[in-house]
The first five atom37 places (N, CA, C, CB, O) and aatype in JSON, in Angstrom:
{
  "aatype": [12, 15, 0, 3, 16, 1, 1, 1, 1, 16, 16, 0, 3, 18, 19, 8, 7, 16, 1, 15, 6, 0, 6, 10, 1, 3, 10, 9, 6, 5, 4, 6, 9, 19, 19, 3, 0, 10, 7, 16, 13, 4, 14, 6, 14, 19, 9, 1, 16, 5, 2, 0, 0, 1, 3, 10, 0, 14, 7, 5, 9, 0, 12, 19, 10, 0, 3, 3, 0, 7, 19, 6, 9, 3, 10, 14, 0, 17, 4, 9, 15, 16, 1, 2, 6, 13, 10, 7, 19, 10, 1, 6, 14, 3, 5, 10, 1, 19, 13, 19, 1, 11, 10, 7, 15],
  "atom_mask": [
    [1, 1, 1, 1, 1],
    [1, 1, 1, 1, 1],
    [1, 1, 1, 1, 1],
    [1, 1, 1, 1, 1],
    [1, 1, 1, 1, 1],
    [1, 1, 1, 1, 1],
    [1, 1, 1, 1, 1],
    [1, 1, 1, 1, 1],
    [1, 1, 1, 1, 1],
    [1, 1, 1, 1, 1],
    [1, 1, 1, 1, 1],
    [1, 1, 1, 1, 1],
    [1, 1, 1, 1, 1],
    [1, 1, 1, 1, 1],
    [1, 1, 1, 1, 1],
    [1, 1, 1, 1, 1],
    [1, 1, 1, 0, 1],
    [1, 1, 1, 1, 1],
    [1, 1, 1, 1, 1],
    [1, 1, 1, 1, 1],
    [1, 1, 1, 1, 1],
    [1, 1, 1, 1, 1],
    [1, 1, 1, 1, 1],
    [1, 1, 1, 1, 1],
    [1, 1, 1, 1, 1],
    [1, 1, 1, 1, 1],
    [1, 1, 1, 1, 1],
    [1, 1, 1, 1, 1],
    [1, 1, 1, 1, 1],
    [1, 1, 1, 1, 1],
    [1, 1, 1, 1, 1],
    [1, 1, 1, 1, 1],
    [1, 1, 1, 1, 1],
    [1, 1, 1, 1, 1],
    [1, 1, 1, 1, 1],
    [1, 1, 1, 1, 1],
    [1, 1, 1, 1, 1],
    [1, 1, 1, 1, 1],
    [1, 1, 1, 0, 1],
    [1, 1, 1, 1, 1],
    [1, 1, 1, 1, 1],
    [1, 1, 1, 1, 1],
    [1, 1, 1, 1, 1],
    [1, 1, 1, 1, 1],
    [1, 1, 1, 1, 1],
    [1, 1, 1, 1, 1],
    [1, 1, 1, 1, 1],
    [1, 1, 1, 1, 1],
    [1, 1, 1, 1, 1],
    [1, 1, 1, 1, 1],
    [1, 1, 1, 1, 1],
    [1, 1, 1, 1, 1],
    [1, 1, 1, 1, 1],
    [1, 1, 1, 1, 1],
    [1, 1, 1, 1, 1],
    [1, 1, 1, 1, 1],
    [1, 1, 1, 1, 1],
    [1, 1, 1, 1, 1],
    [1, 1, 1, 0, 1],
    [1, 1, 1, 1, 1],
    [1, 1, 1, 1, 1],
    [1, 1, 1, 1, 1],
    [1, 1, 1, 1, 1],
    [1, 1, 1, 1, 1],
    [1, 1, 1, 1, 1],
    [1, 1, 1, 1, 1],
    [1, 1, 1, 1, 1],
    [1, 1, 1, 1, 1],
    [1, 1, 1, 1, 1],
    [1, 1, 1, 0, 1],
    [1, 1, 1, 1, 1],
    [1, 1, 1, 1, 1],
    [1, 1, 1, 1, 1],
    [1, 1, 1, 1, 1],
    [1, 1, 1, 1, 1],
    [1, 1, 1, 1, 1],
    [1, 1, 1, 1, 1],
    [1, 1, 1, 1, 1],
    [1, 1, 1, 1, 1],
    [1, 1, 1, 1, 1],
    [1, 1, 1, 1, 1],
    [1, 1, 1, 1, 1],
    [1, 1, 1, 1, 1],
    [1, 1, 1, 1, 1],
    [1, 1, 1, 1, 1],
    [1, 1, 1, 1, 1],
    [1, 1, 1, 1, 1],
    [1, 1, 1, 0, 1],
    [1, 1, 1, 1, 1],
    [1, 1, 1, 1, 1],
    [1, 1, 1, 1, 1],
    [1, 1, 1, 1, 1],
    [1, 1, 1, 1, 1],
    [1, 1, 1, 1, 1],
    [1, 1, 1, 1, 1],
    [1, 1, 1, 1, 1],
    [1, 1, 1, 1, 1],
    [1, 1, 1, 1, 1],
    [1, 1, 1, 1, 1],
    [1, 1, 1, 1, 1],
    [1, 1, 1, 1, 1],
    [1, 1, 1, 1, 1],
    [1, 1, 1, 1, 1],
    [1, 1, 1, 0, 1],
    [1, 1, 1, 1, 1]
  ],
  "atom_positions": [
    [[-19.22, -0.21, -174.58], [-19.58, 1.68, -175.13], [-18.12, 1.49, -176.05], [-19.5, 3.51, -173.38], [-17.02, 0.96, -175.89]],
    [[-19.06, 2.54, -177.44], [-17.6, 2.18, -177.82], [-16.87, 4.03, -178.05], [-17.63, 0.95, -179.63], [-17.22, 5.14, -177.65]],
    [[-15.85, 3.56, -178.81], [-14.87, 4.69, -179.06], [-15.36, 6.22, -178.97], [-14.33, 4.49, -180.43], [-14.75, 7.15, -178.43]],
    [[-16.93, 6.25, -179.8], [-17.6, 7.48, -180.18], [-18.23, 8.05, -178.41], [-19.04, 7.04, -181.58], [-18.11, 9.21, -178.03]],
    [[-18.74, 7.16, -177.72], [-19.24, 7.21, -176.96], [-18.59, 8.25, -174.96], [-19.47, 5.8, -177.28], [-19.0, 8.99, -174.07]],
    [[-17.39, 7.48, -175.44], [-16.89, 7.88, -174.72], [-15.58, 9.4, -174.61], [-16.7, 6.77, -174.49], [-15.03, 9.99, -173.68]],
    [[-15.56, 9.54, -176.36], [-14.53, 11.18, -176.4], [-16.26, 12.21, -175.99], [-13.42, 11.76, -178.91], [-16.15, 13.24, -175.32]],
    [[-17.72, 11.72, -176.51], [-18.74, 12.42, -176.3], [-19.03, 13.07, -174.66], [-19.75, 11.53, -176.8], [-19.73, 14.05, -174.4]],
    [[-18.24, 12.16, -173.64], [-17.98, 12.36, -172.34], [-17.41, 13.73, -171.77], [-17.16, 11.38, -172.05], [-16.24, 14.06, -171.92]],
    [[-18.42, 14.54, -171.07], [-17.62, 15.27, -170.74], [-16.81, 15.78, -168.85], [-18.31, 16.14, -171.47], [-17.45, 15.17, -167.99]],
    [[-15.95, 16.44, -168.38], [-15.58, 16.01, -167.49], [-17.33, 15.67, -166.1], [-14.25, 17.15, -167.21], [-17.25, 14.87, -165.17]],
    [[-18.66, 16.55, -166.42], [-19.3, 15.99, -165.61], [-19.76, 14.14, -165.56], [-20.26, 16.86, -165.73], [-20.13, 13.35, -164.69]],
    [[-19.58, 14.13, -166.39], [-19.6, 11.88, -166.24], [-18.95, 11.63, -165.27], [-18.7, 10.67, -167.52], [-19.11, 10.54, -164.73]],
    [[-17.92, 12.68, -164.67], [-16.36, 11.71, -164.25], [-16.3, 12.19, -162.8], [-14.56, 12.21, -165.27], [-15.79, 11.46, -161.94]],
    [[-16.88, 13.6, -162.44], [-16.22, 14.22, -161.15], [-17.63, 15.09, -160.6], [-14.63, 15.37, -161.55], [-18.3, 15.97, -161.14]],
    [[-17.71, 14.48, -159.41], [-19.06, 15.01, -158.91], [-18.3, 14.93, -157.38], [-20.74, 13.94, -159.29], [-17.45, 14.19, -156.88]],
    [[-19.42, 16.58, -156.76], [-18.76, 16.47, -155.57], [-19.99, 16.25, -154.39], [0.0, 0.0, 0.0], [-21.07, 15.69, -154.59]],
    [[-19.56, 16.79, -153.27], [-20.82, 16.23, -152.31], [-21.94, 17.17, -152.3], [-20.41, 16.02, -150.73], [-23.02, 16.63, -152.07]],
    [[-21.96, 18.27, -152.47], [-23.39, 19.16, -152.12], [-23.95, 19.28, -154.04], [-22.87, 21.31, -151.07], [-23.23, 19.22, -155.03]],
    [[-25.68, 19.5, -153.94], [-26.5, 19.63, -155.06], [-26.32, 21.64, -155.05], [-28.38, 18.73, -154.73], [-26.05, 22.51, -154.22]],
    [[-26.67, 21.57, -156.51], [-26.17, 22.74, -157.7], [-27.28, 23.79, -156.41], [-26.88, 22.44, -160.13], [-27.33, 24.97, -156.76]],
    [[-27.76, 23.61, -155.62], [-28.96, 24.32, -154.86], [-28.44, 24.83, -153.66], [-30.19, 23.39, -154.51], [-28.65, 26.02, -153.45]],
    [[-27.52, 23.88, -152.41], [-26.7, 23.97, -152.11], [-24.92, 24.43, -152.48], [-27.1, 23.29, -151.87], [-24.15, 24.66, -151.56]],
    [[-24.69, 24.47, -153.26], [-24.19, 25.29, -154.21], [-24.0, 26.76, -153.93], [-24.95, 25.15, -155.25], [-23.05, 27.43, -153.51]],
    [[-25.67, 27.11, -154.44], [-25.48, 28.02, -154.8], [-25.76, 29.15, -153.54], [-26.12, 27.99, -155.96], [-25.68, 30.37, -153.73]],
    [[-26.23, 28.28, -151.7], [-26.82, 28.77, -151.17], [-24.65, 28.67, -150.26], [-28.62, 28.11, -150.77], [-24.31, 28.95, -149.11]],
    [[-24.23, 28.42, -150.85], [-22.83, 28.87, -150.38], [-22.08, 30.12, -151.05], [-21.91, 27.68, -150.56], [-21.21, 30.68, -150.39]],
    [[-22.41, 30.62, -152.44], [-21.67, 31.7, -152.71], [-21.39, 32.46, -151.4], [-22.36, 32.51, -153.71], [-20.43, 32.28, -150.66]],
    [[-22.44, 33.39, -151.25], [-22.24, 34.32, -150.02], [-21.8, 34.01, -148.2], [-23.56, 34.91, -150.03], [-21.78, 34.62, -147.13]],
    [[-21.45, 32.45, -148.85], [-20.28, 31.75, -147.1], [-19.51, 31.78, -147.21], [-20.05, 30.49, -146.38], [-18.85, 32.08, -146.21]],
    [[-18.99, 31.58, -148.13], [-17.45, 31.54, -148.44], [-16.33, 32.68, -147.5], [-17.38, 31.95, -150.17], [-16.31, 33.89, -147.76]],
    [[-15.65, 32.21, -146.67], [-14.45, 33.08, -145.93], [-13.41, 33.08, -147.38], [-13.59, 32.12, -144.2], [-12.44, 33.83, -147.23]],
    [[-13.44, 32.48, -148.55], [-12.14, 33.34, -149.07], [-13.15, 33.1, -150.82], [-9.9, 32.33, -148.74], [-14.11, 32.4, -151.14]],
    [[-12.31, 34.03, -151.5], [-12.23, 33.47, -153.05], [-11.57, 33.37, -153.95], [-12.73, 33.77, -153.66], [-11.49, 34.33, -154.7]],
    [[-10.88, 32.28, -154.22], [-9.46, 32.44, -155.25], [-10.16, 32.37, -157.29], [-8.04, 30.47, -154.73], [-10.62, 31.55, -158.09]],
    [[-9.68, 34.3, -157.18], [-9.62, 34.61, -158.48], [-8.6, 33.32, -159.29], [-9.02, 36.22, -158.56], [-7.58, 32.96, -158.7]],
    [[-8.94, 32.74, -160.52], [-8.4, 32.64, -161.64], [-8.48, 32.57, -162.44], [-8.06, 32.31, -161.81], [-7.78, 31.82, -163.1]],
    [[-9.59, 33.49, -163.04], [-10.3, 33.36, -164.05], [-9.32, 34.17, -165.58], [-11.82, 34.05, -163.53], [-9.63, 35.33, -165.86]],
    [[-8.38, 33.59, -166.31], [-8.01, 33.45, -167.55], [-7.07, 33.11, -166.47], [0.0, 0.0, 0.0], [-6.15, 33.92, -166.52]],
    [[-6.95, 32.44, -165.72], [-5.06, 31.49, -165.26], [-5.45, 29.61, -166.27], [-4.86, 30.95, -162.16], [-6.6, 29.19, -166.31]],
    [[-4.66, 29.08, -166.73], [-4.7, 27.84, -167.55], [-3.58, 26.53, -165.71], [-3.37, 28.35, -169.87], [-2.9, 26.73, -164.7]],
    [[-4.09, 25.56, -166.39], [-3.21, 24.66, -165.21], [-1.96, 24.56, -164.94], [-3.32, 23.47, -165.31], [-1.48, 24.36, -166.06]],
    [[-1.12, 24.57, -164.22], [-1.48, 24.44, -162.9], [-2.11, 25.64, -161.78], [-0.33, 23.96, -162.45], [-2.54, 25.51, -160.63]],
    [[-1.96, 26.7, -162.55], [-2.3, 27.96, -161.55], [-3.07, 28.43, -161.33], [-1.96, 28.82, -161.56], [-2.89, 29.63, -161.1]],
    [[-4.76, 27.8, -161.22], [-6.02, 27.63, -160.25], [-5.87, 26.7, -158.32], [-7.14, 26.53, -161.43], [-6.34, 26.89, -157.2]],
    [[-4.44, 25.24, -159.33], [-4.81, 24.42, -158.17], [-3.52, 25.17, -157.4], [-4.84, 22.51, -158.39], [-3.4, 24.98, -156.19]],
    [[-2.73, 25.88, -157.96], [-1.64, 26.96, -156.55], [-2.65, 28.0, -156.04], [0.06, 28.17, -157.32], [-3.14, 28.14, -154.92]],
    [[-2.78, 28.51, -156.88], [-4.19, 29.19, -156.39], [-4.73, 28.93, -154.54], [-5.52, 28.35, -157.54], [-4.58, 29.41, -153.42]],
    [[-5.43, 27.78, -155.3], [-6.3, 27.25, -154.74], [-5.54, 26.55, -153.81], [-7.15, 26.61, -155.5], [-6.24, 25.69, -153.28]],
    [[-3.9, 26.56, -153.2], [-3.6, 25.37, -152.4], [-3.17, 26.68, -151.3], [-2.3, 23.98, -153.06], [-3.58, 26.72, -150.14]],
    [[-2.2, 27.78, -151.95], [-2.03, 29.4, -151.54], [-3.47, 29.71, -150.08], [-2.46, 30.65, -153.49], [-3.19, 29.52, -148.89]],
    [[-4.71, 30.12, -150.47], [-5.2, 30.3, -149.92], [-5.57, 29.62, -148.75], [-5.62, 30.54, -150.48], [-5.87, 30.09, -147.65]],
    [[-5.48, 28.0, -149.3], [-6.53, 27.76, -148.18], [-5.44, 27.12, -146.63], [-7.93, 26.33, -148.91], [-5.61, 26.61, -145.53]],
    [[-4.54, 27.5, -147.37], [-3.26, 28.11, -145.99], [-3.65, 28.9, -145.06], [-2.02, 29.04, -146.43], [-3.17, 28.78, -143.93]],
    [[-4.62, 29.89, -145.35], [-5.42, 30.78, -144.57], [-6.9, 30.48, -143.86], [-5.59, 31.78, -145.42], [-7.57, 31.23, -143.16]],
    [[-7.13, 29.27, -144.24], [-8.39, 28.66, -144.28], [-8.39, 27.61, -142.93], [-8.6, 27.88, -145.81], [-7.59, 26.68, -142.91]],
    [[-9.51, 27.88, -141.63], [-9.19, 27.1, -140.54], [-10.13, 26.0, -141.03], [-9.42, 27.76, -139.03], [-10.83, 26.22, -142.02]],
    [[-10.18, 24.71, -140.33], [-10.81, 23.78, -140.84], [-12.33, 23.5, -140.61], [-10.13, 22.87, -140.52], [-12.85, 23.29, -139.51]],
    [[-12.97, 23.51, -141.81], [-14.01, 23.75, -141.96], [-14.66, 24.43, -142.62], [0.0, 0.0, 0.0], [-15.87, 24.44, -142.88]],
    [[-13.33, 25.43, -143.11], [-13.66, 26.84, -143.58], [-13.82, 26.48, -145.26], [-12.28, 28.11, -143.13], [-13.22, 25.63, -145.92]],
    [[-14.82, 27.44, -145.67], [-14.51, 27.05, -147.53], [-14.82, 28.06, -148.38], [-15.45, 25.8, -148.25], [-15.7, 28.93, -148.36]],
    [[-13.68, 27.69, -149.33], [-13.39, 28.72, -150.18], [-14.6, 28.36, -152.11], [-11.24, 28.56, -150.28], [-15.4, 27.59, -152.62]],
    [[-13.82, 29.62, -152.36], [-14.89, 29.39, -153.42], [-13.43, 30.06, -154.88], [-16.9, 30.72, -153.0], [-12.79, 31.11, -154.94]],
    [[-13.46, 28.89, -155.77], [-12.39, 29.85, -157.36], [-12.88, 29.65, -158.17], [-10.87, 29.54, -157.98], [-13.31, 28.62, -158.69]],
    [[-12.9, 31.35, -158.54], [-13.18, 31.92, -159.89], [-12.38, 30.98, -160.73], [-12.76, 33.52, -160.09], [-11.24, 30.71, -160.36]],
    [[-13.08, 30.25, -162.28], [-12.16, 29.72, -163.02], [-12.61, 29.93, -164.65], [-11.99, 28.22, -162.53], [-13.69, 29.43, -164.98]],
    [[-12.03, 30.49, -165.43], [-13.19, 29.62, -166.65], [-12.18, 28.67, -167.85], [-14.32, 31.18, -167.84], [-12.32, 28.48, -169.05]],
    [[-10.89, 28.12, -166.63], [-10.57, 26.55, -167.51], [-11.11, 25.44, -166.99], [-9.05, 26.08, -167.6], [-11.42, 25.27, -165.82]],
    [[-11.21, 24.76, -167.81], [-12.69, 23.42, -167.91], [-11.19, 22.28, -166.79], [-13.4, 22.4, -170.73], [-11.25, 21.23, -166.15]],
    [[-10.11, 23.24, -167.12], [-9.34, 21.48, -166.53], [-9.27, 21.32, -165.02], [0.0, 0.0, 0.0], [-8.55, 20.41, -164.6]],
    [[-10.18, 22.36, -163.82], [-10.26, 22.98, -162.74], [-10.89, 22.1, -162.62], [-10.57, 24.19, -162.45], [-10.6, 21.68, -161.5]],
    [[-11.82, 21.3, -163.15], [-13.1, 20.82, -162.36], [-12.7, 18.92, -162.9], [-15.07, 21.78, -163.13], [-13.38, 17.9, -162.98]],
    [[-11.33, 19.25, -163.13], [-11.24, 17.75, -162.52], [-9.17, 17.46, -162.0], [-11.96, 16.34, -164.25], [-8.63, 16.36, -161.88]],
    [[-8.49, 18.9, -161.8], [-8.24, 19.11, -161.56], [-7.74, 19.57, -159.1], [-8.63, 19.27, -162.75], [-7.0, 19.32, -158.15]],
    [[-9.32, 20.58, -159.75], [-9.18, 20.56, -158.03], [-9.96, 19.6, -157.51], [-9.64, 21.91, -157.24], [-9.77, 19.72, -156.3]],
    [[-10.8, 18.63, -157.67], [-11.2, 17.68, -157.3], [-10.03, 16.42, -156.81], [-12.07, 17.44, -158.3], [-10.28, 15.71, -155.83]],
    [[-8.83, 16.26, -157.56], [-7.75, 16.19, -157.57], [-6.78, 16.43, -156.22], [-7.61, 16.87, -158.5], [-6.32, 15.68, -155.35]],
    [[-6.73, 17.3, -156.39], [-5.87, 18.16, -155.5], [-6.59, 17.9, -154.1], [-5.83, 19.86, -155.98], [-6.07, 17.36, -153.12]],
    [[-7.78, 18.34, -154.2], [-8.32, 18.1, -152.65], [-8.56, 16.24, -152.49], [-10.14, 19.15, -152.4], [-9.03, 15.93, -151.39]],
    [[-8.26, 14.85, -153.61], [-8.36, 14.34, -152.76], [-6.25, 13.83, -152.45], [-9.73, 13.25, -153.1], [-6.09, 12.71, -151.97]],
    [[-5.73, 14.15, -152.56], [-4.31, 14.78, -152.31], [-4.26, 15.11, -151.35], [-3.83, 15.74, -152.94], [-3.22, 14.82, -150.76]],
    [[-5.16, 15.79, -150.69], [-4.93, 17.14, -149.77], [-6.0, 17.05, -148.21], [-5.49, 18.74, -150.91], [-6.23, 17.79, -147.26]],
    [[-6.5, 15.45, -148.75], [-7.59, 15.86, -147.86], [-8.24, 16.14, -147.59], [-7.78, 16.09, -147.48], [-8.61, 15.76, -146.48]],
    [[-9.12, 17.22, -148.4], [-10.65, 18.3, -148.02], [-11.11, 17.71, -148.92], [-10.84, 20.14, -148.14], [-10.93, 16.79, -149.72]],
    [[-12.29, 19.08, -148.34], [-13.19, 17.84, -149.24], [-14.28, 18.63, -150.5], [-14.44, 16.8, -147.86], [-15.22, 19.32, -150.14]],
    [[-14.05, 18.45, -151.57], [-14.51, 18.56, -153.39], [-16.35, 18.81, -152.59], [-14.11, 16.32, -154.91], [-16.93, 17.91, -151.98]],
    [[-16.89, 20.12, -152.8], [-18.33, 20.07, -152.46], [-18.75, 20.15, -154.1], [-18.95, 21.45, -151.29], [-19.85, 19.64, -154.32]],
    [[-18.1, 20.68, -155.23], [-18.78, 20.88, -156.56], [-19.07, 22.03, -157.29], [0.0, 0.0, 0.0], [-18.94, 23.21, -156.95]],
    [[-19.43, 21.64, -158.16], [-18.85, 23.23, -159.64], [-20.48, 23.13, -159.81], [-17.4, 22.72, -161.87], [-21.29, 22.2, -159.81]],
    [[-20.57, 24.94, -160.0], [-20.97, 25.28, -160.12], [-20.92, 25.87, -161.89], [-20.91, 25.57, -159.08], [-20.25, 26.9, -161.93]],
    [[-21.4, 25.5, -163.14], [-20.9, 25.65, -164.13], [-21.8, 27.11, -164.79], [-20.92, 24.25, -164.85], [-22.56, 27.06, -165.76]],
    [[-21.55, 28.05, -164.18], [-21.95, 29.57, -165.3], [-21.43, 29.89, -166.51], [-21.61, 30.88, -164.74], [-20.28, 29.57, -166.83]],
    [[-22.19, 30.5, -167.21], [-22.06, 31.11, -168.6], [-20.77, 31.55, -169.29], [-22.79, 32.22, -168.59], [-20.58, 31.61, -170.5]],
    [[-19.97, 31.82, -168.38], [-18.17, 32.64, -168.44], [-17.32, 32.07, -167.53], [-18.02, 34.4, -167.97], [-16.12, 32.34, -167.46]],
    [[-18.09, 31.01, -166.6], [-16.94, 31.09, -165.56], [-17.29, 30.1, -164.67], [-16.74, 32.47, -164.81], [-18.5, 29.91, -164.55]],
    [[-16.32, 29.2, -163.8], [-17.18, 28.45, -163.6], [-17.03, 28.42, -161.94], [-17.04, 27.18, -164.46], [-15.83, 28.7, -161.88]],
    [[-17.37, 28.31, -160.84], [-17.34, 27.94, -159.27], [-16.91, 27.01, -158.65], [-18.28, 27.84, -158.79], [-17.67, 26.04, -158.69]],
    [[-15.99, 26.84, -158.07], [-15.49, 25.56, -158.37], [-15.19, 25.82, -156.37], [-13.93, 25.32, -159.91], [-14.37, 26.64, -155.97]],
    [[-16.3, 24.7, -155.12], [-16.06, 25.25, -153.63], [-15.27, 23.47, -153.21], [-18.02, 25.89, -152.5], [-15.31, 22.33, -153.67]],
    [[-14.81, 23.99, -152.42], [-13.55, 23.37, -151.82], [-13.67, 23.51, -150.36], [-12.19, 24.05, -152.32], [-13.25, 24.61, -150.01]],
    [[-14.19, 22.62, -149.14], [-13.69, 23.44, -147.96], [-12.8, 22.37, -146.97], [-15.09, 24.16, -147.09], [-12.78, 21.14, -146.97]],
    [[-12.27, 23.09, -146.35], [-10.46, 22.34, -145.78], [-11.18, 21.49, -144.69], [-8.86, 23.77, -144.83], [-12.09, 22.1, -144.12]],
    [[-10.96, 20.18, -144.25], [-10.78, 19.7, -143.44], [-9.27, 19.75, -142.79], [-11.29, 18.74, -143.75], [-9.55, 20.17, -141.67]],
    [[-8.13, 19.61, -142.8], [-7.41, 19.78, -142.14], [-6.66, 20.48, -141.68], [0.0, 0.0, 0.0], [-6.89, 21.53, -142.27]],
    [[-5.34, 20.77, -140.53], [-4.98, 22.15, -140.62], [-3.82, 22.1, -140.92], [-5.16, 22.96, -139.57], [-3.18, 23.14, -141.09]]
  ]
}
């Protein structure tokens, strides 16, 4: 793979959630918590997600609203480090909707 090809890849090439786009769209109305991280940059969306996750019971879902593309890498990494489930990202013109399921206590 050439250097030019590597540079053209997006975060979507590296980050995959466990749910399809259709499944994520169905989750929009079912989330227990909505984390508003619009207008913030790293590490604020992760900090807000971490704080909100404290109020979730295992199995519950948080939807993070963000406009910083860094969440597409930061939140999956946070899920791995905290043993939560990264469900996926819905990319919309003006925002990203990131879905996380709390697995542990």
